[in-house]
Amino acid sequence: MAGQKLTLAKGLNAGLRAAMEKDAKVVLMGEDIGKLGGVFRITEGLQKDFGEERVIDTPLAEAGILGTAVGLALRGYRPVVEIQFDGFIYPAFDQIISQVSKMHSRSLGYLKVPMVIRVPFGGGIGAVEHHSESNEAYFAHTAGLRVVSCSNPEDAYWMIQQAIECDDPVMFYEPKRRYHERAEVEIDDAAGAPRGLHEAQVLREGTDVTLIAYGPMVKTCMEAAGAAADEGRSLEVIDLRSLSPLDLDTVTASAEKTGRVVVVHEASTFLGMGAEIAAEIQQKCFYHLEAPVLRVGGYNIPYPPSRFEEEFLPNLDRVLDGVDKALAY
Amino acid sequence: MSDQDVAPVPERDLGEISSPHHHETVAPGVPVRDVTDGGPEMVQFLDADGKRVSRGNCEPYEPILEGLDPETMRSLYRDLVLVRRVDAEGHALQRQGELGLWPSLLGQEAAQVGAGRAMSTQDYAFPGYREHGVAWCKGVPPLNLLGMFRGVNHGGWDSNANNFHLYTIVIGNQMLHATGYAMGVQRDGAVGTGDPSRDTAVMAFTGDGGTAQGDYNEALVFASVAHAPVVFFVQNNQWAISEPNERQFRVPPYQRAKGFGFPGVRVDGNDVLAVYAVTKHALDEARSGQGPTLIEAFTYRMGAHTTSDDPTKYRVSAEVDLWREKDPIKRMRSHLEREGIADPAFFDGIDAEADALAAEIRTGCQNMPDPELPTMFDKVYAEQHPVIDRERAELIAYHAGFEEGN
Ligand SMILES: Cc1ncc(C[n+]2csc(CCOP(=O)(O)OP(=O)(O)O)c2C)c(N)n1
Ligand SMILES: [Mg+2]
């Protein structure tokens, strides 16, 4: 797949297909993922090609999906679970927190539950409630889970395969409002993934302020960096890619270089990813900082009705406002 | 694993649920089923031509039907037509960009009007997201329902004004709320007093897909143990988005009720008289202290799951055509005509009323104001909260900054 334009959704679809071809133990589970191909069509065509035994339209019960995924994993399968929307993961919260995350440690390593829990997350699509949430921090807070988020088609293709190959359970956060955005990709299957699942990537180098983002906010930050450049400001943009574990080497190297950091995410700021990142940076880079680490994120309210969402979600102006504040110190 | 590696599940005698099957996709061993046939137990009082019949386990409900006067029959028809019109308008407004989403009830009018009309004023309803017809019967102004689909609120109506709870989108959650509410009714001594204005029942609505959810099954357990005055109303419209019944259960919801410890009834969900009578009976029992009932209204989702859905991906139009023959409004109209209960002037009058209602909804929706920005911080907590206060102030200052031009 060299020099071809691919959407993020198609990148995921191709990555899932590749993983299923490589390993017969990979099974997909979820609501409406068969004939319909999922409400976002991420699994389109996979049931047709791999059969109903490997692409399972499950009953409508998230606790059931996760609980049976645990059983399948214990039996040697590698379930890839689709949660239809972020806000519908909570019935499965118990299984994920109480069982999925702890199975390996409580069996003293005898048991593994390799599985991927795919969560289309975030807002910006004008949806009704429960369809726009950013709940990654609940899971990043839980030891035993790995949490990652892709922001572009190429990462979607590689990261989903890496997540499936991982022997630990991986929460895989997909920026649903970016599903249909295209990018030129250079995919060389023989060469393999260009970087590890838990490596952050510096997408744009700069010297004045570092913007750290993941998932849907990466594009917003890149646009902000472009706009800032027009005003003579040099912003560095890091796509975090992995929320747990964090690639602190990449983060701190950038913080030490620019001395100013703004973390951007859709999730509410209170105890969000930004809080953890800010804590780590101030601890590790204290003497390099010119300003406190700032956060631009969702307000600390339930995700609002869609007519408010443009104001709730960080946009170009709010990110640049954060940059201004960081530079004002 | 290829198909050949999967041993077929041997056929077992699954009793009454075995019958010819309609869907192509089916798990190994699941008996085939005719998606248009509710089976011999299904209660029906009007056949597809509107002829008065007594089919299925209909005996207990006959007396309720006998008590229906012509005026009530006509008003049931009126509700069916108006509810369909409310729904059509919701759909049209979505297509015109006035709403973000609309879940259509097309085909389920009789199930919802029959259930809604059987309820007393004090009875409380806990809906899913498609119960526009129940809302109508409970007196909820249709414009109230539109706010959340327009994105100006998350519901926002006063549930206690009409004893109609907010729509619940997370499948199954509301079933437990209804059960708990019914437990409160018990504690208030509002069950079994014999006072028809005091005794209260609660209704919980969900779909066929909803019956798989943990919350649903827990609600049935709690209701049974508490002997709570709650009626579970499952609209089996044959589809949960793209998944047919076979993906959710092997034993239909009405038959499963018995296992939880209370009666289950399957009713023809496209027959408003049957639904009305069965629901009335169940509510009367609940109010008089006889405990819960589960009603499965056997019906069909004629439209897409919502305006975001494309059903051509997963179901054949021939199936929809078969169900069009069972249209609930056509059926009731034939009945009224056949029995001489209504004349052409009546039907014309209802159509005119529907036109006026649609116009009212359209202008009401188009004129629905966007909420003021800072109000998104209101009502998160019942009491003052410092984080909310700070962020509201920050938002206002941020916007003031733009106005000052910096
Ligand atoms: C907990 C949860 N999981 C998934 C969804 C997404 N979803 C919305 S409606 C639906 C299907 C519901 O089917 P059914 O219960 O039969 O009701 P119907 O839509 O047919 O009225 C699904 C899966 C949801 N709303 N809540
Ligand atoms: Mg359904």
Short mmCIF file of C-alpha atoms and ligand atoms in Angstrom, two decimals, chain A residues 31-32 60 62 84-85 87-88 91 131, chain B residues 108 129-131 169-172 206-211 213 235 237 239-241 301 305, ligand 1:
data_model
loop_
_atom_site.label_atom_id
_atom_site.label_comp_id
_atom_site.label_asym_id
_atom_site.label_seq_id
_atom_site.Cartn_x
_atom_site.Cartn_y
_atom_site.Cartn_z
CA GLU A 31 -22.86 -5.53 18.17
CA ASP A 32 -23.74 -5.23 14.48
CA LEU A 60 -26.77 -6.72 22.96
CA GLU A 62 -21.55 -5.32 26.89
CA GLN A 84 -20.35 0.41 19.58
CA PHE A 85 -19.90 3.85 21.17
CA GLY A 87 -20.77 5.70 26.26
CA PHE A 88 -21.81 2.05 26.07
CA PRO A 91 -21.95 -2.18 31.46
CA HIS A 131 -22.15 8.90 21.85
CA GLN B 108 -45.07 0.27 16.02
CA TYR B 129 -35.77 6.28 22.88
CA ARG B 130 -38.43 5.28 20.37
CA GLU B 131 -41.54 5.63 22.53
CA ILE B 169 -30.51 5.68 25.40
CA VAL B 170 -28.28 3.19 27.21
CA ILE B 171 -30.10 -0.04 26.50
CA GLY B 172 -31.65 -1.61 29.57
CA THR B 206 -37.48 -1.79 25.80
CA GLY B 207 -36.88 -3.69 22.57
CA ASP B 208 -36.03 -7.25 21.59
CA GLY B 209 -32.34 -6.41 21.70
CA GLY B 210 -32.77 -4.95 25.15
CA THR B 211 -33.79 -8.33 26.54
CA GLN B 213 -28.85 -6.79 28.50
CA GLN B 235 -41.58 -4.21 21.58
CA ASN B 237 -39.80 -5.29 16.24
CA TRP B 239 -34.47 -6.17 14.75
CA ALA B 240 -31.87 -4.67 17.04
CA ILE B 241 -30.18 -2.44 14.48
CA ARG B 301 -39.60 -1.87 12.60
CA HIS B 305 -33.08 1.81 13.01
C1 LIG C 1 -25.76 -0.31 26.32
C2 LIG C 1 -25.96 0.05 24.90
N1 LIG C 1 -25.27 -0.62 23.96
C3 LIG C 1 -25.41 -0.31 22.67
C4 LIG C 1 -26.26 0.67 22.28
C5 LIG C 1 -26.40 1.03 20.81
N2 LIG C 1 -27.73 0.68 20.33
C6 LIG C 1 -28.70 1.61 20.27
S1 LIG C 1 -30.14 0.95 19.83
C7 LIG C 1 -29.49 -0.60 19.68
C8 LIG C 1 -30.38 -1.74 19.29
C9 LIG C 1 -31.58 -1.83 20.15
O1 LIG C 1 -32.44 -2.81 19.68
P1 LIG C 1 -33.80 -3.12 20.41
O2 LIG C 1 -33.60 -3.29 21.86
O3 LIG C 1 -34.42 -4.24 19.69
O4 LIG C 1 -34.66 -1.80 20.22
P2 LIG C 1 -35.13 -1.09 18.86
O5 LIG C 1 -34.06 -0.13 18.49
O6 LIG C 1 -35.37 -2.15 17.86
O7 LIG C 1 -36.37 -0.35 19.22
C10 LIG C 1 -28.14 -0.57 19.97
C11 LIG C 1 -27.24 -1.73 19.90
C12 LIG C 1 -26.95 1.36 23.29
N3 LIG C 1 -27.79 2.36 23.01
N4 LIG C 1 -26.79 1.03 24.60
#
